[in-house]
Coordinates of C-alpha atoms and ligand atoms in Angstrom, one line a residue:
Chain Z
X18 CA 0.1 -0.2 0.3
X19 CA 3.0 2.2 0.4
X20 CA 3.9 2.7 -2.9
X21 CA 0.6 3.4 -3.8
X22 CA 0.2 5.9 -1.3
X23 CA 3.7 7.4 -2.6
X24 CA 2.9 7.2 -6.3
X25 CA -0.6 8.9 -5.6
X26 CA 1.7 11.8 -3.3
X27 CA 4.0 11.6 -6.7
X28 CA 1.5 12.6 -9.0
X29 CA -0.3 15.2 -6.5
X30 CA -3.6 12.9 -5.9
X31 CA -5.7 12.7 -2.8
X32 CA -4.0 9.5 -1.0
X33 CA -7.3 9.2 0.8
X34 CA -9.4 7.5 -2.1
X35 CA -7.2 4.8 -1.4
X36 CA -8.2 2.1 1.0
X37 CA -7.7 -1.8 1.5
X38 CA -10.1 -4.0 1.2
X39 CA -9.6 -6.6 4.0
X40 CA -12.0 -8.8 2.9
X41 CA -10.2 -9.7 -0.6
X42 CA -6.8 -7.9 0.5
X43 CA -6.6 -5.9 -2.5
X44 CA -6.2 -2.0 -2.9
X45 CA -8.8 -0.1 -4.0
X46 CA -9.0 3.7 -5.5
X47 CA -12.5 5.0 -5.4
X48 CA -13.1 8.6 -7.2
X49 CA -15.8 11.0 -5.8
X50 CA -18.7 9.4 -8.4
X51 CA -17.8 6.4 -7.5
X52 CA -15.8 4.9 -9.6
X53 CA -13.6 2.1 -8.4
X54 CA -10.6 0.6 -9.4
X55 CA -8.8 -2.5 -7.9
X56 CA -5.4 -3.8 -7.6
X57 CA -1.9 -2.4 -8.0
X58 CA -1.1 -2.5 -11.5
X59 CA -4.9 -1.1 -12.6
X60 CA -4.2 1.7 -10.0
X61 CA -1.1 2.1 -11.0
X62 CA -1.9 3.2 -14.4
X63 CA -4.7 5.1 -13.9
X64 CA -3.0 7.6 -11.9
X65 CA -0.1 7.5 -13.9
X66 CA -2.1 8.1 -17.3
X67 CA -4.1 10.4 -15.3
X68 CA -1.8 12.9 -14.0
X69 CA -0.4 15.7 -15.5
X70 CA 3.1 14.7 -15.0
X71 CA 5.8 14.7 -17.6
X72 CA 4.9 11.9 -20.4
X73 CA 7.9 9.9 -19.8
X74 CA 6.7 8.5 -16.9
X75 CA 3.5 6.7 -18.6
X76 CA 5.9 6.5 -21.1
X77 CA 6.0 8.6 -24.5
X78 CA 5.0 6.3 -27.7
X79 CA 3.1 2.7 -27.4
X80 CA 6.9 0.5 -27.8
X81 CA 7.3 2.4 -24.2
X82 CA 3.9 2.1 -22.4
X83 CA 4.1 -1.5 -23.1
X84 CA 7.7 -2.0 -22.0
X85 CA 6.6 -0.6 -18.5
X86 CA 3.4 -2.8 -18.8
X87 CA 5.6 -5.7 -19.1
X88 CA 8.2 -4.4 -15.8
X89 CA 5.0 -3.8 -13.6
X90 CA 3.8 -7.4 -14.7
X91 CA 7.4 -8.6 -14.0
X92 CA 7.1 -7.1 -10.5
X93 CA 4.0 -9.0 -9.6
X94 CA 4.6 -12.1 -10.6
X95 CA 8.4 -12.4 -9.8
X96 CA 9.3 -10.2 -7.4
X97 CA 6.0 -9.6 -5.4
X98 CA 5.8 -13.6 -5.3
X99 CA 9.6 -14.5 -5.0
X100 CA 9.2 -16.5 -1.3
X101 CA 12.3 -18.2 -1.6
X102 CA 16.0 -17.6 -1.9
X103 CA 16.3 -18.7 -5.1
X104 CA 13.7 -16.9 -7.2
X105 CA 15.1 -13.7 -5.9
X106 CA 18.6 -14.6 -6.4
X107 CA 16.9 -15.6 -10.5
X108 CA 15.3 -11.9 -10.8
X109 CA 18.2 -10.1 -9.3
X110 CA 20.4 -11.3 -11.3
X111 CA 18.6 -10.6 -14.7
X112 CA 18.0 -7.5 -13.3
X113 CA 21.5 -6.4 -12.8
X114 CA 22.3 -7.6 -16.4
X115 CA 19.5 -5.8 -17.8
X116 CA 20.8 -2.6 -16.4
X117 CA 24.3 -2.6 -17.3
X118 CA 23.4 -0.4 -20.5
X119 CA 20.6 1.3 -19.1
X120 CA 20.0 4.4 -16.6
X121 CA 16.3 3.8 -16.4
X122 CA 14.2 0.3 -17.3
X123 CA 12.7 2.3 -20.0
X124 CA 13.4 4.9 -21.9
X125 CA 16.1 7.4 -20.5
X126 CA 14.0 9.1 -17.7
X127 CA 12.2 8.0 -14.3
X128 CA 9.5 6.6 -15.4
X129 CA 5.8 4.5 -13.4
X130 CA 8.9 1.2 -13.9
X131 CA 11.6 2.4 -12.1
X132 CA 9.2 4.3 -9.3
X133 CA 7.0 1.3 -8.6
X134 CA 10.3 -1.7 -9.7
X135 CA 12.4 0.7 -6.7
X136 CA 9.3 0.5 -4.0
X137 CA 9.0 -3.1 -4.7
X138 CA 12.8 -4.1 -4.3
X139 CA 13.5 -2.1 -1.7
X140 CA 13.3 -4.1 1.5
X141 CA 15.2 -6.8 -0.6
X142 CA 18.3 -4.0 -1.7
X143 CA 18.1 -3.2 2.4
X144 CA 19.0 -6.5 3.1
X145 CA 21.8 -6.9 0.9
X146 CA 25.4 -7.1 2.0
X147 CA 27.8 -4.9 0.6
X148 CA 30.1 -7.3 -1.3
X149 CA 26.3 -8.2 -2.7
X150 CA 25.6 -4.9 -3.8
X151 CA 28.8 -5.2 -5.2
X152 CA 28.3 -7.9 -6.9
X153 CA 25.4 -6.6 -8.4
X154 CA 26.5 -3.0 -9.4
X155 CA 24.5 -2.0 -12.1
X156 CA 21.1 -2.9 -9.9
X157 CA 22.4 -1.0 -7.1
X158 CA 23.7 2.2 -9.2
X159 CA 20.2 2.4 -10.4
X160 CA 18.5 1.8 -6.7
X161 CA 21.1 4.8 -5.0
X162 CA 20.0 7.3 -8.1
X163 CA 16.4 6.6 -8.0
X164 CA 16.3 6.7 -4.4
X165 CA 18.0 9.9 -4.6
X166 CA 14.9 11.3 -6.5
X167 CA 13.4 12.0 -2.9
X168 CA 9.9 12.7 -4.4
X169 CA 10.2 9.4 -5.4
X170 CA 11.9 8.2 -1.8
X171 CA 9.8 10.1 0.4
X172 CA 9.4 8.3 3.7
X173 CA 11.4 5.0 2.5
X174 CA 14.4 4.6 4.5
X175 CA 17.8 6.0 2.6
X176 CA 20.2 2.4 1.8
X177 CA 23.8 3.2 1.8
X178 CA 26.0 2.5 -1.0
X179 CA 29.4 2.0 -1.7
X180 CA 31.0 4.1 -4.5
X181 CA 34.4 2.6 -4.8
X182 CA 34.7 -0.5 -5.1
X183 CA 35.5 -2.4 -2.0
X184 CA 35.9 -5.8 -3.1
X185 CA 38.5 -6.5 -6.2
X186 CA 37.4 -9.6 -8.4
X187 CA 34.0 -9.4 -8.5
X188 CA 33.0 -6.6 -9.9
X189 CA 30.7 -6.9 -12.8
Chain Q
X7 CA 12.3 37.9 -19.8
X8 CA 15.8 36.7 -21.4
X9 CA 18.8 36.9 -19.5
X10 CA 21.1 38.2 -21.8
X11 CA 22.5 37.7 -25.2
X12 CA 24.3 34.9 -26.7
X13 CA 26.3 35.1 -29.8
X14 CA 27.5 31.9 -31.6
X15 CA 27.5 30.6 -34.8
X16 CA 24.9 27.8 -35.1
X17 CA 26.1 23.8 -34.1
X18 CA 28.6 25.4 -32.0
X19 CA 29.5 22.5 -29.4
X20 CA 31.2 25.0 -27.3
X21 CA 27.5 27.5 -27.1
X22 CA 26.1 23.8 -26.6
X23 CA 27.1 24.0 -22.7
X24 CA 25.9 27.2 -22.4
X25 CA 22.6 26.4 -24.4
X26 CA 21.6 23.2 -22.2
X27 CA 22.8 24.8 -19.0
X28 CA 19.8 27.5 -19.7
X29 CA 17.3 24.8 -20.7
X30 CA 17.8 22.8 -17.4
X31 CA 17.2 26.2 -14.9
X32 CA 14.4 27.2 -17.2
X33 CA 16.4 30.6 -18.2
X34 CA 15.2 32.0 -21.6
X35 CA 18.3 33.2 -23.4
X36 CA 18.6 35.2 -27.1
X37 CA 20.3 34.3 -29.7
X38 CA 21.9 37.1 -31.4
X39 CA 21.9 37.5 -35.3
X40 CA 25.5 36.3 -35.7
X41 CA 27.4 36.1 -38.7
X42 CA 31.2 34.6 -38.0
X43 CA 33.9 36.3 -39.0
X44 CA 31.8 39.2 -39.0
X45 CA 29.5 40.0 -36.6
X46 CA 32.7 39.0 -33.6
X47 CA 34.7 41.7 -35.4
X48 CA 32.5 44.9 -35.5
X49 CA 34.2 47.2 -33.3
X50 CA 31.2 47.2 -30.6
X51 CA 31.7 43.1 -30.3
X52 CA 35.3 43.8 -30.0
X53 CA 34.8 46.5 -27.3
X54 CA 32.9 44.3 -25.4
X55 CA 35.3 40.4 -26.0
X56 CA 38.4 41.7 -27.2
X57 CA 39.3 38.3 -28.4
X58 CA 36.7 38.4 -31.5
X59 CA 35.8 34.9 -29.9
X60 CA 32.6 33.4 -29.6
X61 CA 30.5 31.9 -27.7
X62 CA 30.1 35.2 -25.9
X63 CA 27.4 36.0 -24.2
X64 CA 26.1 39.5 -22.8
X65 CA 23.9 39.6 -19.9
X66 CA 20.9 41.6 -19.1
X67 CA 22.6 43.4 -16.7
X68 CA 25.6 44.1 -19.6
X69 CA 27.8 42.3 -18.5
X70 CA 30.0 40.6 -20.7
X71 CA 31.5 37.4 -20.3
X72 CA 33.3 34.9 -22.5
X73 CA 34.7 31.5 -22.5
X74 CA 31.8 28.7 -22.8
X75 CA 32.1 27.4 -19.3
X76 CA 32.1 30.3 -17.4
X77 CA 28.7 31.3 -19.8
X78 CA 27.2 28.0 -18.7
X79 CA 27.7 28.7 -15.4
X80 CA 26.3 31.9 -15.8
X81 CA 23.1 30.2 -16.9
X82 CA 23.0 27.1 -14.9
X83 CA 21.4 26.6 -11.6
X84 CA 22.2 24.9 -8.2
X85 CA 21.9 21.4 -9.3
X86 CA 24.3 22.4 -12.2
X87 CA 26.5 24.1 -10.2
X88 CA 27.0 22.1 -7.4
X89 CA 24.5 22.1 -3.9
X90 CA 28.3 22.6 -2.2
X91 CA 31.9 23.4 -2.3
X92 CA 33.1 19.9 -2.7
X93 CA 30.2 18.9 -5.4
X94 CA 31.2 21.9 -7.4
X95 CA 35.4 21.1 -6.9
X96 CA 34.3 18.0 -8.8
X97 CA 32.3 19.4 -11.3
X98 CA 35.1 21.7 -11.9
X99 CA 36.9 18.9 -12.2
X100 CA 35.1 17.3 -14.9
X101 CA 34.9 20.0 -16.6
X102 CA 38.6 20.9 -16.8
X103 CA 39.0 16.6 -17.7
X104 CA 36.8 17.4 -21.0
X105 CA 38.7 20.7 -21.8
X106 CA 42.2 19.3 -21.2
X107 CA 41.9 15.5 -21.9
X108 CA 39.3 15.0 -24.2
X109 CA 39.1 18.0 -26.5
X110 CA 42.1 18.1 -28.2
X111 CA 42.5 14.8 -28.6
X112 CA 39.0 14.9 -30.0
X113 CA 40.6 17.7 -32.5
X114 CA 43.2 16.1 -33.9
X115 CA 41.3 13.0 -35.1
X116 CA 38.4 14.2 -35.9
X117 CA 39.5 17.6 -38.3
X118 CA 41.4 15.1 -40.6
X119 CA 38.2 13.1 -41.4
X120 CA 36.6 16.8 -42.1
X121 CA 39.1 17.6 -44.3
X122 CA 39.8 20.6 -42.1
X123 CA 43.5 19.5 -41.4
X124 CA 46.0 17.5 -43.1
X125 CA 46.2 14.0 -42.1
X126 CA 49.2 12.8 -39.7
X127 CA 49.7 9.1 -38.7
X128 CA 51.6 9.8 -36.0
X129 CA 49.6 12.4 -34.5
X130 CA 46.3 10.5 -35.2
X131 CA 47.0 7.7 -33.2
X132 CA 48.6 9.0 -30.5
X133 CA 45.2 11.0 -30.1
X134 CA 43.2 7.6 -30.6
X135 CA 45.7 6.6 -28.1
X136 CA 44.5 9.6 -25.7
X137 CA 40.7 9.5 -26.1
X138 CA 41.2 6.0 -25.3
X139 CA 42.7 6.2 -22.5
X140 CA 40.2 9.1 -21.1
X141 CA 37.6 6.7 -22.0
X142 CA 38.4 4.4 -19.8
X143 CA 38.8 6.6 -16.9
X144 CA 35.3 8.1 -17.6
X145 CA 34.1 4.2 -18.0
X146 CA 35.6 2.7 -15.0
X147 CA 34.1 6.2 -12.8
X148 CA 30.7 5.3 -14.0
X149 CA 30.7 2.0 -13.0
X150 CA 29.5 2.9 -10.4
X151 CA 27.8 6.3 -10.9
X152 CA 24.8 7.1 -13.4
X153 CA 26.3 10.7 -13.7
X154 CA 29.3 12.2 -12.7
X155 CA 29.0 14.0 -9.1
X156 CA 25.9 13.1 -7.0
X157 CA 22.9 11.3 -8.2
X158 CA 21.8 13.7 -10.7
X159 CA 22.5 15.6 -14.3
X160 CA 25.2 18.5 -13.6
X161 CA 27.3 20.9 -15.6
X162 CA 30.2 18.5 -15.3
X163 CA 27.7 15.4 -17.6
X164 CA 26.9 18.5 -19.7
X165 CA 30.1 19.8 -20.6
X166 CA 31.8 16.1 -20.8
X167 CA 29.2 15.5 -23.1
X168 CA 29.5 18.1 -25.6
X169 CA 33.1 17.8 -25.5
X170 CA 32.5 13.9 -26.9
X171 CA 29.6 14.8 -29.5
X172 CA 32.0 15.2 -32.2
X173 CA 33.6 11.7 -31.0
X174 CA 30.5 9.9 -31.1
X175 CA 29.3 11.6 -34.0
X176 CA 32.1 10.7 -36.6
X177 CA 34.7 8.3 -35.0
X178 CA 33.4 6.1 -32.3
X179 CA 31.8 3.7 -33.7
X180 CA 30.6 0.2 -32.0
X181 CA 33.8 -1.3 -31.7
X182 CA 35.7 1.5 -30.3
X183 CA 33.4 2.1 -27.8
X184 CA 32.3 -1.5 -27.1
X185 CA 34.5 -2.0 -23.8
X186 CA 32.7 1.4 -22.5
X187 CA 29.4 0.2 -21.4
X188 CA 29.2 2.7 -18.8
X189 CA 30.5 5.8 -20.9
X190 CA 28.3 4.5 -23.8
X191 CA 24.9 4.5 -21.2
X192 CA 26.0 7.6 -19.8
X193 CA 26.3 9.9 -23.2
X194 CA 23.3 7.7 -24.7
X195 CA 21.3 9.1 -21.8
X196 CA 22.2 12.4 -22.0
X197 CA 21.7 13.4 -25.3
X198 CA 18.7 11.8 -25.0
X199 CA 17.1 13.8 -22.5
X200 CA 14.9 16.5 -23.6
X201 CA 16.6 19.6 -22.7
X202 CA 19.5 18.5 -24.7
X203 CA 17.5 17.3 -27.6
X204 CA 16.1 20.6 -27.5
X205 CA 19.5 22.3 -28.1
X206 CA 21.4 19.4 -30.2
X207 CA 18.0 18.0 -32.1
X208 CA 18.5 13.8 -32.5
X209 CA 21.7 12.9 -32.3
X210 CA 23.0 10.6 -34.9
X211 CA 25.6 7.8 -33.3
X212 CA 28.7 6.8 -35.5
X213 CA 28.4 3.5 -37.6
X214 CA 31.5 3.6 -38.7
X215 CA 34.5 5.3 -38.0
X216 CA 35.2 8.0 -40.7
X217 CA 38.6 8.1 -42.1
X218 CA 40.6 11.2 -43.7
X219 CA 39.0 12.2 -46.5
X220 CA 41.1 13.3 -48.9
X221 CA 38.6 14.4 -50.8
X222 CA 37.1 16.9 -48.6
X223 CA 40.0 18.2 -48.0
X224 CA 41.2 18.7 -51.4
X225 CA 37.9 20.8 -51.8
X226 CA 38.4 23.1 -48.8
X227 CA 41.9 23.8 -49.5
X228 CA 41.9 23.9 -52.9
X229 CA 43.1 21.7 -56.1
X230 CA 46.5 23.9 -56.5
X231 CA 48.9 22.6 -53.8
X232 CA 47.9 18.8 -54.2
X233 CA 46.6 19.2 -50.4
X234 CA 50.2 20.4 -48.8
X235 CA 49.6 22.8 -46.3
X236 CA 49.6 25.9 -47.5
X237 CA 53.2 28.1 -48.2
X238 CA 53.5 31.3 -48.0
X239 CA 53.5 33.2 -51.0
X240 CA 57.2 34.0 -51.2
X241 CA 57.1 36.3 -54.1
X242 CA 54.7 39.8 -54.6
X243 CA 53.8 41.2 -57.7
X244 CA 55.7 44.6 -58.3
X245 CA 52.4 46.2 -59.5
X246 CA 53.2 48.9 -57.8
X247 CA 56.6 50.5 -57.1
X248 CA 56.2 52.3 -54.5
X249 CA 56.8 50.9 -51.0
X250 CA 54.6 50.7 -48.1
X251 CA 56.3 51.9 -44.5
X252 CA 56.3 48.2 -42.4
X253 CA 54.3 48.9 -40.4
X254 CA 52.5 45.2 -39.9
X255 CA 55.6 42.7 -39.5
X256 CA 53.4 40.0 -39.5
X257 CA 52.2 40.7 -42.9
X258 CA 54.9 42.9 -44.5
X259 CA 58.0 39.5 -43.5
X260 CA 58.4 39.6 -47.5
X261 CA 57.5 42.9 -48.5
X262 CA 61.9 43.0 -48.6
X263 CA 62.1 40.3 -51.0
X264 CA 63.5 41.2 -54.1
X265 CA 60.5 40.7 -56.9
X266 CA 61.3 37.2 -58.7
X267 CA 62.8 38.2 -62.2
X268 CA 61.1 35.9 -63.9
X269 CA 57.8 36.1 -62.4
X270 CA 54.4 38.1 -64.2
X271 CA 52.7 40.3 -62.5
X272 CA 49.4 38.7 -62.8
X273 CA 47.6 42.7 -63.4
X274 CA 50.2 43.6 -66.1
X275 CA 47.4 43.0 -68.4
X276 CA 46.0 46.4 -67.2
X277 CA 46.0 49.6 -67.5
X278 CA 48.2 51.3 -64.8
X279 CA 45.5 53.8 -64.5
X280 CA 46.4 56.5 -61.8
X281 CA 44.5 55.0 -58.5
X282 CA 47.6 55.2 -55.9
X283 CA 47.0 52.3 -54.1
X284 CA 49.8 53.1 -51.4
X285 CA 48.6 56.3 -51.0
X286 CA 45.1 55.2 -50.7
X287 CA 46.0 52.3 -48.1
X288 CA 48.2 55.0 -45.7
X289 CA 44.7 57.3 -46.1
X290 CA 42.9 54.2 -44.9
X291 CA 45.5 53.0 -42.1
X292 CA 46.2 56.5 -40.7
X293 CA 43.2 58.4 -41.3
X294 CA 39.3 58.5 -40.4
X295 CA 37.9 56.1 -42.8
X296 CA 34.5 58.0 -43.0
X297 CA 35.9 60.9 -43.0
X298 CA 39.1 60.9 -45.1
X299 CA 39.8 57.3 -46.5
X300 CA 35.9 57.3 -48.5
X301 CA 35.9 60.4 -49.9
X302 CA 39.2 59.3 -50.8
X303 CA 38.3 56.9 -52.7
X304 CA 35.8 58.0 -54.4
X305 CA 37.0 61.0 -55.8
X306 CA 40.0 59.2 -56.9
X307 CA 38.4 55.6 -57.9
X308 CA 39.0 55.2 -61.6
X309 CA 35.5 53.1 -62.2
X310 CA 37.1 51.7 -65.7
X311 CA 40.6 50.3 -64.1
X312 CA 39.4 49.0 -61.1
X313 CA 36.9 46.9 -60.1
X314 CA 34.8 46.3 -56.6
X315 CA 33.7 42.8 -55.2
X316 CA 31.8 41.8 -52.6
X317 CA 32.8 38.5 -51.4
X318 CA 31.1 35.7 -48.8
X319 CA 32.4 32.3 -47.5
X320 CA 30.6 29.8 -48.9
X321 CA 30.2 27.4 -46.4
X322 CA 28.0 30.4 -44.1
X323 CA 24.7 29.1 -45.4
X324 CA 26.0 25.4 -44.7
X325 CA 25.5 25.2 -40.8
X326 CA 27.1 21.9 -40.7
X327 CA 30.3 23.4 -41.6
X328 CA 30.1 26.6 -40.6
X329 CA 32.6 26.0 -37.9
X330 CA 35.4 25.5 -40.3
X331 CA 35.7 29.4 -41.0
X332 CA 37.2 29.6 -37.3
X333 CA 40.3 27.7 -39.2
X334 CA 39.4 28.3 -42.8
X335 CA 39.5 32.0 -43.0
X336 CA 42.2 32.7 -41.3
X337 CA 44.5 31.1 -44.0
X338 CA 42.5 32.3 -46.8
X339 CA 44.0 35.9 -46.2
X340 CA 46.9 34.7 -45.3
X341 CA 47.4 33.3 -48.8
X342 CA 45.7 36.0 -51.5
X343 CA 48.8 38.0 -49.5
X344 CA 49.8 38.7 -52.7
X345 CA 46.9 40.8 -53.6
X346 CA 47.8 43.0 -51.1
X347 CA 48.8 45.5 -53.5
X348 CA 46.1 45.5 -55.8
X349 CA 42.9 44.5 -53.9
X350 CA 41.7 46.0 -50.5
X351 CA 38.3 45.0 -48.0
X352 CA 36.4 42.5 -47.3
X353 CA 34.5 44.5 -49.9
X354 CA 37.6 44.2 -52.0
X355 CA 38.6 46.2 -55.4
X356 CA 41.4 45.5 -57.7
X357 CA 43.3 46.4 -60.7
X358 CA 41.2 45.1 -63.8
X359 CA 37.3 44.2 -64.5
X360 CA 38.1 40.3 -63.6
X361 CA 37.7 38.6 -61.1
X362 CA 41.3 39.2 -59.3
X363 CA 41.5 35.1 -58.3
X364 CA 41.2 34.1 -62.1
X365 CA 44.6 35.9 -62.8
X366 CA 46.6 33.7 -60.8
X367 CA 47.3 30.0 -59.8
X368 CA 48.7 31.1 -56.8
X369 CA 45.3 32.8 -55.5
X370 CA 42.8 29.8 -56.9
X371 CA 43.9 28.1 -53.5
X372 CA 40.3 28.4 -52.1
X373 CA 39.0 31.4 -53.6
X374 CA 35.9 28.9 -55.0
X375 CA 35.5 28.5 -51.6
X376 CA 33.7 32.1 -51.7
X377 CA 31.1 33.5 -53.6
X378 CA 32.3 36.5 -55.2
X379 CA 29.7 39.3 -56.4
X380 CA 31.0 42.4 -58.7
X381 CA 29.1 45.1 -57.7
X382 CA 28.5 48.5 -59.3
X383 CA 30.8 50.9 -58.3
X384 CA 27.8 53.9 -59.8
X385 CA 25.3 52.8 -57.2
X386 CA 24.2 53.8 -53.7
X387 CA 24.1 50.1 -52.6
X388 CA 27.4 49.9 -53.4
X389 CA 28.6 53.3 -51.6
X390 CA 26.7 52.4 -48.6
X391 CA 28.3 48.7 -48.7
X392 CA 32.0 49.9 -49.0
X393 CA 31.3 52.5 -46.6
X394 CA 29.5 50.0 -44.0
X395 CA 32.6 47.3 -44.7
X396 CA 35.5 49.7 -44.6
X397 CA 34.7 51.6 -41.7
X398 CA 34.5 48.4 -39.4
X399 CA 37.4 48.5 -38.7
X400 CA 38.0 52.4 -38.1
X401 CA 41.2 53.4 -36.7
X402 CA 42.8 50.2 -36.6
X403 CA 47.1 49.6 -36.6
X404 CA 48.4 46.8 -37.8
X405 CA 47.8 44.0 -35.2
X406 CA 44.1 44.9 -35.6
X407 CA 44.1 44.5 -38.9
X408 CA 45.1 41.0 -38.4
X409 CA 42.2 40.2 -36.0
X410 CA 39.5 42.9 -38.1
X411 CA 40.7 40.2 -40.8
X412 CA 40.4 43.4 -43.2
X413 CA 42.9 42.6 -46.2
X414 CA 44.7 45.6 -47.5
Ligands
GSH511 N1 38.1 28.5 -25.1 C1 36.9 29.5 -25.4 C2 36.9 28.8 -26.6 C3 36.6 29.8 -28.0 C4 37.1 29.5 -29.3 O1 37.8 29.4 -30.1 N2 35.9 30.2 -30.2 C5 36.1 30.1 -31.7 C6 35.2 29.5 -32.8 S1 35.8 27.9 -33.3 C7 36.3 31.4 -32.2 O2 35.4 31.6 -32.0 N3 37.4 32.0 -33.2 C8 37.1 32.9 -33.8 C9 38.8 33.5 -34.0 O3 39.5 33.1 -33.1 O4 38.5 34.6 -34.2 C10 35.4 28.6 -25.0 O5 35.2 27.4 -24.9 O6 34.9 29.4 -25.0

C-alpha cells in the first residue's frame, strides 16, 4: 500500500481515495462519483495516465508504454511472489544484467516502472551485504540513483551504497 | 524575460554547454543574429569581447562573459553548479577533464576526417590512444555512478558530453566503444534528455569510423597545392613600385624580398591607371575612414580600371560546416596576401574588370569557397556597402588589421 500512496503523492492525487479491501486483500481506489479501481497495476496505470506529470513517466510511445506494463507485470509475478532465495537470486541477476547499459528501466528518464520497482525491491536491497551490492553493481547503481530523487523515496529509508570498489575480482 | 544575449554560430558544441544549462535552469536566452567572421569582428563586439571569439554572452545587466564554461556557469542553477563546495569542485574537475583530456585529442582525430586539417598518422594514432585513455578513466568512474557528480545531471555531465559530441558522431564506432559500456550508457542517456535534445536535436551515433578524407581536404583547401599545407607566397607581383612603410611585421615580412625576375605580374595586362593604391592605404590606415579614406576613395577611384567585389564565404549558409570558418578564414587571408598591393577590403577592389583570382593560380587555392559578386561602383547600394564594410575597423593599427581580417 505504501507504494501506491507514494505514487499518489508523487503525482499529486489525494491519498485518501486509496484503501485496502480487507476481505479480499486488494487495494482499492475510489473516485467521488463512485467509480472504483482494484489492484496495484490498474490503479498505478490509472493514476499515471491521468496525471499532468511529464509524458515520459507513463511512456511516450506505444512501445515504451508496453515495456512499462511488462515491468509492472514482472514486479507482480516475479518480485512480489518470490518467497525463496533462489527466486530472488534469479531475478536480481536478471535485472542487474538488464540495467548494465541502461540508466532507467524504460526510455531515458524515470518512469512508472522505475518507481514501482524501486518500491518493490526496497526491502530486498536493504538486506543485501556490501559485497552483494557490489556484485549487482548495475542494479545498485540504478537503485541509488532512484532513491536520491526525494519525491520518489519520500519516507522510505535511504540505503547506503559504496561508490568505490571494495572487493576486487568480483565487479560486474 | 531573457537573461541575456548569446553570440554564436549555429551547431557550436561550446555554445551547447551554455544553451543546455539554460534549458535546465529554464532561463530564456536571446540568440544574437550572428555571422561568423563578421559580427565577432565589429568594433562593438570587440569592445565587449576583445578576443573576438564565440560563444560570448551579454547579460541583461550589460555584463560581458566569454569562455563557454563561464557562460554555462552563469546560465545554470544550483543543481548544475553543485549544491556544496565539494560537489562544485568535482564538477569543475570534470569540466576541466573534458577540456584538457578529451577536446585536444578529439580535434586532432576528428578534424582530418572532416578535411579541415591534414592527416598525420602519428598524431592521429596518439590522439586515438589519448581518447581511449580518457574513456577508460570515465568508464571506470561511471561503473558505480549514473552521472558524474551526485545523482543528478550537473554541468559536469553537460560539458563533458558536449566535448564528446563530435567523437561519438564521427569516429567512435560501435566496435571502438564496445568495451566502454558505462560511458556509452551515460552518454546515450544524456543526449536523450529533453533539455539536450532541444539544443542539439536528435543525436546520430557514428556507425563507421570516419577516416581522413583527402577529397574533402582538397575541396576545402584547393586543388592547386595537391593537399600540401599552404605555403606562404614568397614573392610578390611588383604591381606598384612604391613601397609601403612596413608597419605590420607579420604581413610585411616578405615586403623586402626582391621580386623574382621571371615572375609575371598578373595585373600587368591592365592599364596602370592613376589610382594610387599605397596612398589610399595610408589614408585608410592612418586617418578616419568616414572622414578621409572614403571620400579619397570615391574621388580617385577609376571605375574603368578597377572593379569592386563583395565576398562571402560559401560555408556561411551550411550550418554544419560553419565552424570550419574558424580555421579557414585566417588561412585564406594569408594566402591571398599577394593581392595586397592591388586589392583591398572584405568588400574588395582591384585592378581590372575580372575576378582577380583568375589571374594567378596562386590565388586560386580556395577562392572557390567564397562567393564573389561584382558590385556596380555607380550605385548608392555599393557606396553604402563599401562604407559599412570599410568603416568597421576605423582606426585600426597593424594588429587590429590582423584580427579584423580586413585585407589590404
Ligand atoms: N575556450 C573558448 C574557446 C572559444 C573559441 O575558440 N571560439 C572560436 C570558435 S571556432 C572562435 O570564435 N574563433 C574566432 C577567432 O579566433 O577569430 C571557449 O570555450 O569559449
